[in-house]
Amino acid sequence: MGTSGRRQRRRVLVTVSRTWTDWQTMRAALAEQWGDGTAVLVSGGCPRGDRDAERIWTGWGGTVERHPADWRRHGRAAGFRRNAEMVATSADICLAFIHDQSRGASHTA
Protein backbone atom coordinates (compact mmCIF):
# COMPACT_ATOMS: atom_id res chain seq x y z
CA MET A 1 0.00 0.00 0.00
CA GLY A 2 1.13 3.54 -0.67
CA THR A 3 1.43 6.34 1.84
CA SER A 4 -2.23 7.25 1.37
CA GLY A 5 -3.33 3.79 2.50
CA ARG A 6 -4.61 3.01 -0.99
CA ARG A 7 -3.38 -0.05 -2.80
CA GLN A 8 -1.24 0.76 -5.83
CA ARG A 9 -2.14 -0.83 -9.15
CA ARG A 10 -0.02 -3.70 -10.40
CA ARG A 11 2.15 -2.67 -13.34
CA VAL A 12 3.00 -5.10 -16.15
CA LEU A 13 5.76 -3.97 -18.52
CA VAL A 14 5.60 -5.55 -21.95
CA THR A 15 8.30 -5.57 -24.62
CA VAL A 16 7.68 -7.29 -27.94
CA SER A 17 9.82 -7.98 -31.00
CA ARG A 18 8.45 -6.49 -34.21
CA THR A 19 8.55 -9.96 -35.77
CA TRP A 20 6.58 -11.70 -32.99
CA THR A 21 3.66 -13.76 -34.33
CA ASP A 22 2.73 -16.22 -31.57
CA TRP A 23 -0.38 -14.40 -30.40
CA GLN A 24 -1.70 -17.40 -28.47
CA THR A 25 1.40 -17.39 -26.24
CA MET A 26 1.17 -13.62 -25.79
CA ARG A 27 -2.52 -13.75 -24.91
CA ALA A 28 -1.92 -16.56 -22.38
CA ALA A 29 0.97 -14.72 -20.70
CA LEU A 30 -1.02 -11.48 -20.49
CA ALA A 31 -4.03 -13.38 -19.12
CA GLU A 32 -1.85 -14.73 -16.29
CA GLN A 33 -1.07 -11.12 -15.30
CA TRP A 34 -4.61 -9.80 -15.73
CA GLY A 35 -5.63 -10.64 -12.16
CA ASP A 36 -8.61 -8.56 -11.06
CA GLY A 37 -8.39 -6.31 -14.13
CA THR A 38 -6.89 -3.31 -12.37
CA ALA A 39 -3.30 -3.82 -13.56
CA VAL A 40 -1.75 -1.27 -15.91
CA LEU A 41 0.12 -2.41 -19.02
CA VAL A 42 3.33 -0.40 -19.51
CA SER A 43 4.22 -0.31 -23.22
CA GLY A 44 6.62 1.37 -25.62
CA GLY A 45 3.79 1.70 -28.11
CA CYS A 46 5.72 0.34 -31.11
CA PRO A 47 3.32 -0.19 -34.02
CA ARG A 48 4.30 -3.84 -34.49
CA GLY A 49 4.48 -5.91 -31.35
CA ASP A 50 3.79 -3.56 -28.45
CA ARG A 51 0.50 -2.35 -29.86
CA ASP A 52 -0.60 -5.93 -30.44
CA ALA A 53 -0.21 -6.53 -26.69
CA GLU A 54 -2.03 -3.25 -26.04
CA ARG A 55 -4.96 -4.35 -28.22
CA ILE A 56 -5.30 -7.59 -26.28
CA TRP A 57 -5.11 -5.74 -22.94
CA THR A 58 -7.56 -2.98 -23.86
CA GLY A 59 -9.86 -5.57 -25.44
CA TRP A 60 -10.30 -6.93 -21.93
CA GLY A 61 -10.98 -3.41 -20.64
CA GLY A 62 -7.46 -2.76 -19.35
CA THR A 63 -5.49 0.46 -19.05
CA VAL A 64 -2.27 1.15 -20.97
CA GLU A 65 0.55 3.51 -20.00
CA ARG A 66 2.41 4.21 -23.24
CA HIS A 67 6.00 5.45 -23.42
CA PRO A 68 6.65 6.31 -27.08
CA ALA A 69 10.20 6.87 -28.31
CA ASP A 70 11.02 10.46 -29.31
CA TRP A 71 12.87 9.70 -32.56
CA ARG A 72 12.97 13.33 -33.67
CA ARG A 73 14.67 14.51 -30.50
CA HIS A 74 16.94 11.55 -29.70
CA GLY A 75 17.58 10.02 -33.13
CA ARG A 76 18.82 6.43 -33.19
CA ALA A 77 19.17 6.37 -29.38
CA ALA A 78 15.44 7.08 -28.90
CA GLY A 79 14.37 3.46 -28.58
CA PHE A 80 17.00 2.64 -25.99
CA ARG A 81 16.18 5.80 -24.02
CA ARG A 82 12.49 4.88 -24.07
CA ASN A 83 13.29 1.35 -22.90
CA ALA A 84 15.33 2.69 -19.98
CA GLU A 85 12.47 5.06 -19.10
CA MET A 86 10.00 2.17 -18.99
CA VAL A 87 12.29 0.05 -16.81
CA ALA A 88 12.74 3.03 -14.47
CA THR A 89 8.97 3.06 -13.80
CA SER A 90 9.53 0.00 -11.59
CA ALA A 91 6.96 -2.34 -13.07
CA ASP A 92 6.07 -5.38 -10.99
CA ILE A 93 6.94 -7.75 -13.83
CA CYS A 94 8.32 -7.60 -17.38
CA LEU A 95 6.88 -9.84 -20.07
CA ALA A 96 9.37 -10.10 -22.95
CA PHE A 97 8.25 -11.62 -26.24
CA ILE A 98 11.54 -11.89 -28.11
CA HIS A 99 11.95 -13.28 -31.62
CA ASP A 100 14.96 -13.22 -33.95
CA GLN A 101 17.28 -11.79 -31.25
CA SER A 102 15.43 -8.47 -31.23
CA ARG A 103 17.76 -5.75 -29.94
CA GLY A 104 15.00 -3.48 -28.64
CA ALA A 105 12.96 -6.09 -26.77
CA SER A 106 16.13 -7.76 -25.47
CA HIS A 107 17.46 -4.40 -24.24
CA THR A 108 14.30 -3.78 -22.22
CA ALA A 109 14.24 -7.28 -20.75
XYZ file of N, CA and C in Angstrom:
327
model
N 0.839 -1.182 0.000
C 0.000 0.000 0.000
C 0.876 1.234 0.000
N 0.411 2.280 -0.632
C 1.133 3.541 -0.671
C 0.949 4.320 0.614
N 1.496 5.511 0.641
C 1.427 6.340 1.840
C 0.012 6.804 2.140
N -0.855 6.811 1.154
C -2.232 7.246 1.372
C -3.108 6.120 1.911
N -2.543 4.916 2.035
C -3.330 3.788 2.501
C -4.074 3.090 1.378
N -3.956 3.611 0.163
C -4.613 3.005 -0.986
C -3.652 2.033 -1.659
N -4.187 0.952 -2.120
C -3.377 -0.051 -2.801
C -2.982 0.460 -4.186
N -1.700 0.334 -4.507
C -1.244 0.757 -5.825
C -1.576 -0.324 -6.850
N -1.805 0.105 -8.078
C -2.143 -0.825 -9.146
C -0.905 -1.599 -9.589
N -1.097 -2.852 -9.874
C -0.023 -3.699 -10.402
C 0.359 -3.176 -11.779
N 1.653 -3.182 -12.063
C 2.155 -2.665 -13.339
C 2.870 -3.788 -14.087
N 2.456 -4.026 -15.320
C 2.998 -5.097 -16.150
C 3.682 -4.460 -17.359
N 5.012 -4.512 -17.385
C 5.758 -3.970 -18.519
C 5.804 -5.036 -19.605
N 5.558 -4.622 -20.831
C 5.603 -5.553 -21.953
C 6.580 -5.020 -22.997
N 7.394 -5.916 -23.536
C 8.304 -5.569 -24.622
C 8.219 -6.685 -25.657
N 8.004 -6.300 -26.907
C 7.684 -7.285 -27.939
C 8.512 -7.033 -29.193
N 9.108 -8.080 -29.731
C 9.823 -7.981 -31.004
C 8.842 -7.634 -32.116
N 9.311 -6.861 -33.067
C 8.454 -6.489 -34.206
C 8.037 -7.697 -35.026
N 8.838 -8.769 -34.962
C 8.553 -9.962 -35.765
C 7.788 -11.039 -34.996
N 7.322 -10.724 -33.797
C 6.584 -11.699 -32.986
C 5.266 -12.049 -33.666
N 4.923 -13.345 -33.700
C 3.663 -13.761 -34.332
C 2.888 -14.795 -33.514
N 3.397 -15.199 -32.366
C 2.729 -16.225 -31.568
C 1.736 -15.559 -30.608
N 0.612 -15.155 -31.170
C -0.385 -14.399 -30.401
C -1.023 -15.233 -29.301
N -1.121 -16.535 -29.492
C -1.702 -17.402 -28.469
C -0.834 -17.385 -27.209
N 0.484 -17.446 -27.386
C 1.396 -17.391 -26.238
C 1.312 -16.034 -25.555
N 1.262 -14.966 -26.358
C 1.169 -13.622 -25.787
C -0.122 -13.467 -24.983
N -1.219 -13.878 -25.581
C -2.520 -13.754 -24.910
C -2.527 -14.543 -23.595
N -1.957 -15.736 -23.595
C -1.918 -16.562 -22.383
C -1.060 -15.909 -21.299
N 0.088 -15.368 -21.679
C 0.972 -14.717 -20.699
C 0.321 -13.463 -20.124
N -0.327 -12.679 -20.978
C -1.020 -11.485 -20.495
C -2.181 -11.869 -19.579
N -2.894 -12.929 -19.939
C -4.026 -13.382 -19.118
C -3.574 -13.773 -17.715
N -2.384 -14.355 -17.607
C -1.853 -14.725 -16.286
C -1.607 -13.497 -15.418
N -1.349 -12.355 -16.039
C -1.068 -11.122 -15.300
C -2.307 -10.259 -15.105
N -3.396 -10.609 -15.759
C -4.613 -9.800 -15.732
C -5.164 -9.630 -14.324
N -5.156 -10.703 -13.546
C -5.632 -10.638 -12.160
C -7.059 -10.145 -12.069
N -7.261 -9.095 -11.265
C -8.610 -8.555 -11.063
C -8.960 -7.473 -12.085
N -8.105 -7.283 -13.076
C -8.385 -6.312 -14.134
C -7.961 -4.894 -13.833
N -7.299 -4.675 -12.709
C -6.887 -3.309 -12.366
C -5.438 -3.017 -12.746
N -4.706 -4.027 -13.202
C -3.296 -3.823 -13.557
C -3.167 -2.886 -14.755
N -2.055 -2.186 -14.813
C -1.746 -1.273 -15.912
C -0.675 -1.918 -16.781
N -0.872 -1.903 -18.088
C 0.124 -2.408 -19.023
C 1.043 -1.260 -19.409
N 2.331 -1.403 -19.161
C 3.334 -0.395 -19.514
C 3.934 -0.824 -20.844
N 3.848 0.051 -21.855
C 4.223 -0.312 -23.217
C 5.007 0.802 -23.896
N 5.883 0.396 -24.812
C 6.616 1.371 -25.616
C 5.798 1.879 -26.794
N 4.686 1.238 -27.068
C 3.788 1.703 -28.114
C 4.274 1.488 -29.534
N 5.236 0.596 -29.746
C 5.716 0.341 -31.111
C 4.574 -0.237 -31.942
N 4.445 0.243 -33.188
C 3.316 -0.186 -34.020
C 3.212 -1.698 -34.199
N 4.323 -2.375 -34.364
C 4.298 -3.835 -34.495
C 4.829 -4.424 -33.195
N 4.064 -5.251 -32.580
C 4.481 -5.914 -31.348
C 3.817 -5.324 -30.127
N 4.327 -4.183 -29.662
C 3.786 -3.565 -28.447
C 2.296 -3.272 -28.577
N 1.914 -2.711 -29.699
C 0.496 -2.353 -29.860
C -0.400 -3.578 -29.981
N 0.176 -4.689 -30.425
C -0.605 -5.933 -30.437
C -0.941 -6.340 -29.005
N 0.042 -6.235 -28.111
C -0.206 -6.528 -26.694
C -1.217 -5.536 -26.120
N -1.083 -4.276 -26.504
C -2.026 -3.248 -26.038
C -3.450 -3.582 -26.468
N -3.618 -4.022 -27.721
C -4.962 -4.352 -28.222
C -5.587 -5.499 -27.421
N -4.785 -6.489 -27.096
C -5.299 -7.595 -26.280
C -5.742 -7.056 -24.923
N -4.858 -6.261 -24.294
C -5.111 -5.739 -22.941
C -6.345 -4.841 -22.911
N -6.422 -3.900 -23.847
C -7.563 -2.980 -23.856
C -8.844 -3.697 -24.283
N -8.701 -4.765 -25.064
C -9.862 -5.571 -25.436
C -10.535 -6.195 -24.226
N -9.752 -6.403 -23.183
C -10.298 -6.925 -21.927
C -10.752 -5.796 -21.011
N -10.584 -4.550 -21.464
C -10.984 -3.407 -20.645
C -9.856 -2.816 -19.821
N -8.621 -3.211 -20.117
C -7.463 -2.756 -19.346
C -6.962 -1.375 -19.730
N -6.099 -0.853 -18.877
C -5.490 0.464 -19.055
C -4.050 0.301 -19.519
N -3.632 1.169 -20.442
C -2.265 1.148 -20.972
C -1.571 2.457 -20.642
N -0.329 2.350 -20.209
C 0.545 3.506 -20.003
C 1.612 3.416 -21.087
N 1.524 4.285 -22.075
C 2.413 4.207 -23.238
C 3.591 5.163 -23.086
N 4.763 4.665 -23.455
C 6.003 5.446 -23.425
C 6.607 5.448 -24.830
N 6.132 6.313 -25.705
C 6.654 6.315 -27.075
C 8.076 6.875 -27.142
N 8.846 6.362 -28.081
C 10.198 6.874 -28.307
C 10.104 8.218 -29.021
N 10.972 9.142 -28.665
C 11.022 10.459 -29.313
C 12.153 10.438 -30.341
N 11.866 9.882 -31.507
C 12.867 9.700 -32.556
C 13.393 11.030 -33.067
N 12.554 12.024 -33.149
C 12.974 13.328 -33.669
C 14.011 13.972 -32.746
N 13.783 13.872 -31.469
C 14.673 14.514 -30.496
C 15.952 13.710 -30.222
N 15.810 12.379 -30.124
C 16.939 11.550 -29.705
C 17.560 10.705 -30.812
N 17.006 10.765 -32.013
C 17.585 10.020 -33.131
C 17.620 8.520 -32.865
N 18.705 7.884 -33.288
C 18.821 6.432 -33.185
C 18.820 5.920 -31.747
N 19.137 6.776 -30.796
C 19.166 6.369 -29.385
C 17.774 6.388 -28.746
N 16.782 6.880 -29.478
C 15.444 7.077 -28.899
C 14.839 5.799 -28.328
N 14.951 4.707 -29.049
C 14.367 3.456 -28.577
C 14.991 2.983 -27.277
N 16.307 3.076 -27.201
C 16.998 2.640 -25.988
C 16.689 3.564 -24.811
N 16.547 4.860 -25.088
C 16.178 5.804 -24.022
C 14.771 5.503 -23.512
N 13.861 5.233 -24.438
C 12.486 4.880 -24.072
C 12.463 3.607 -23.244
N 13.247 2.612 -23.643
C 13.293 1.352 -22.899
C 13.767 1.579 -21.470
N 14.809 2.387 -21.316
C 15.333 2.692 -19.980
C 14.283 3.428 -19.148
N 13.533 4.317 -19.796
C 12.466 5.055 -19.104
C 11.398 4.094 -18.583
N 11.022 3.129 -19.415
C 10.000 2.170 -18.990
C 10.494 1.321 -17.823
N 11.727 0.858 -17.898
C 12.290 0.050 -16.812
C 12.331 0.861 -15.524
N 12.640 2.153 -15.642
C 12.735 3.030 -14.465
C 11.385 3.248 -13.778
N 10.284 2.901 -14.434
C 8.970 3.065 -13.803
C 8.703 1.998 -12.747
N 9.620 1.052 -12.614
C 9.530 0.003 -11.587
C 8.270 -0.849 -11.704
N 8.080 -1.422 -12.885
C 6.957 -2.341 -13.073
C 7.131 -3.548 -12.159
N 6.036 -4.199 -11.848
C 6.074 -5.381 -10.991
C 6.641 -6.594 -11.716
N 6.453 -6.638 -13.030
C 6.941 -7.754 -13.834
C 7.164 -7.255 -15.256
N 8.084 -7.907 -15.967
C 8.324 -7.595 -17.378
C 8.056 -8.855 -18.184
N 7.135 -8.750 -19.134
C 6.883 -9.841 -20.070
C 7.617 -9.506 -21.357
N 8.567 -10.346 -21.745
C 9.365 -10.098 -22.946
C 9.058 -11.166 -23.987
N 8.564 -10.725 -25.128
C 8.250 -11.618 -26.238
C 9.300 -11.361 -27.312
N 10.371 -12.152 -27.270
C 11.543 -11.895 -28.113
C 11.627 -12.933 -29.221
N 11.824 -12.439 -30.438
C 11.954 -13.281 -31.624
C 13.110 -12.749 -32.458
N 13.853 -13.619 -33.063
C 14.965 -13.218 -33.947
C 15.979 -12.311 -33.258
N 16.274 -12.549 -32.002
C 17.279 -11.789 -31.249
C 17.037 -10.280 -31.319
N 15.814 -9.880 -31.171
C 15.427 -8.467 -31.233
C 16.249 -7.624 -30.265
N 16.936 -6.616 -30.788
C 17.762 -5.746 -29.939
C 16.905 -4.926 -28.985
N 15.819 -4.350 -29.473
C 14.996 -3.483 -28.635
C 14.327 -4.225 -27.491
N 13.638 -5.318 -27.815
C 12.959 -6.093 -26.772
C 13.970 -6.704 -25.806
N 15.091 -7.179 -26.332
C 16.131 -7.758 -25.468
C 16.725 -6.706 -24.550
N 16.907 -5.485 -25.051
C 17.459 -4.399 -24.236
C 16.544 -4.097 -23.059
N 15.251 -4.071 -23.291
C 14.300 -3.777 -22.220
C 14.291 -4.889 -21.180
N 14.275 -6.126 -21.661
C 14.244 -7.281 -20.747
C 15.517 -7.333 -19.933
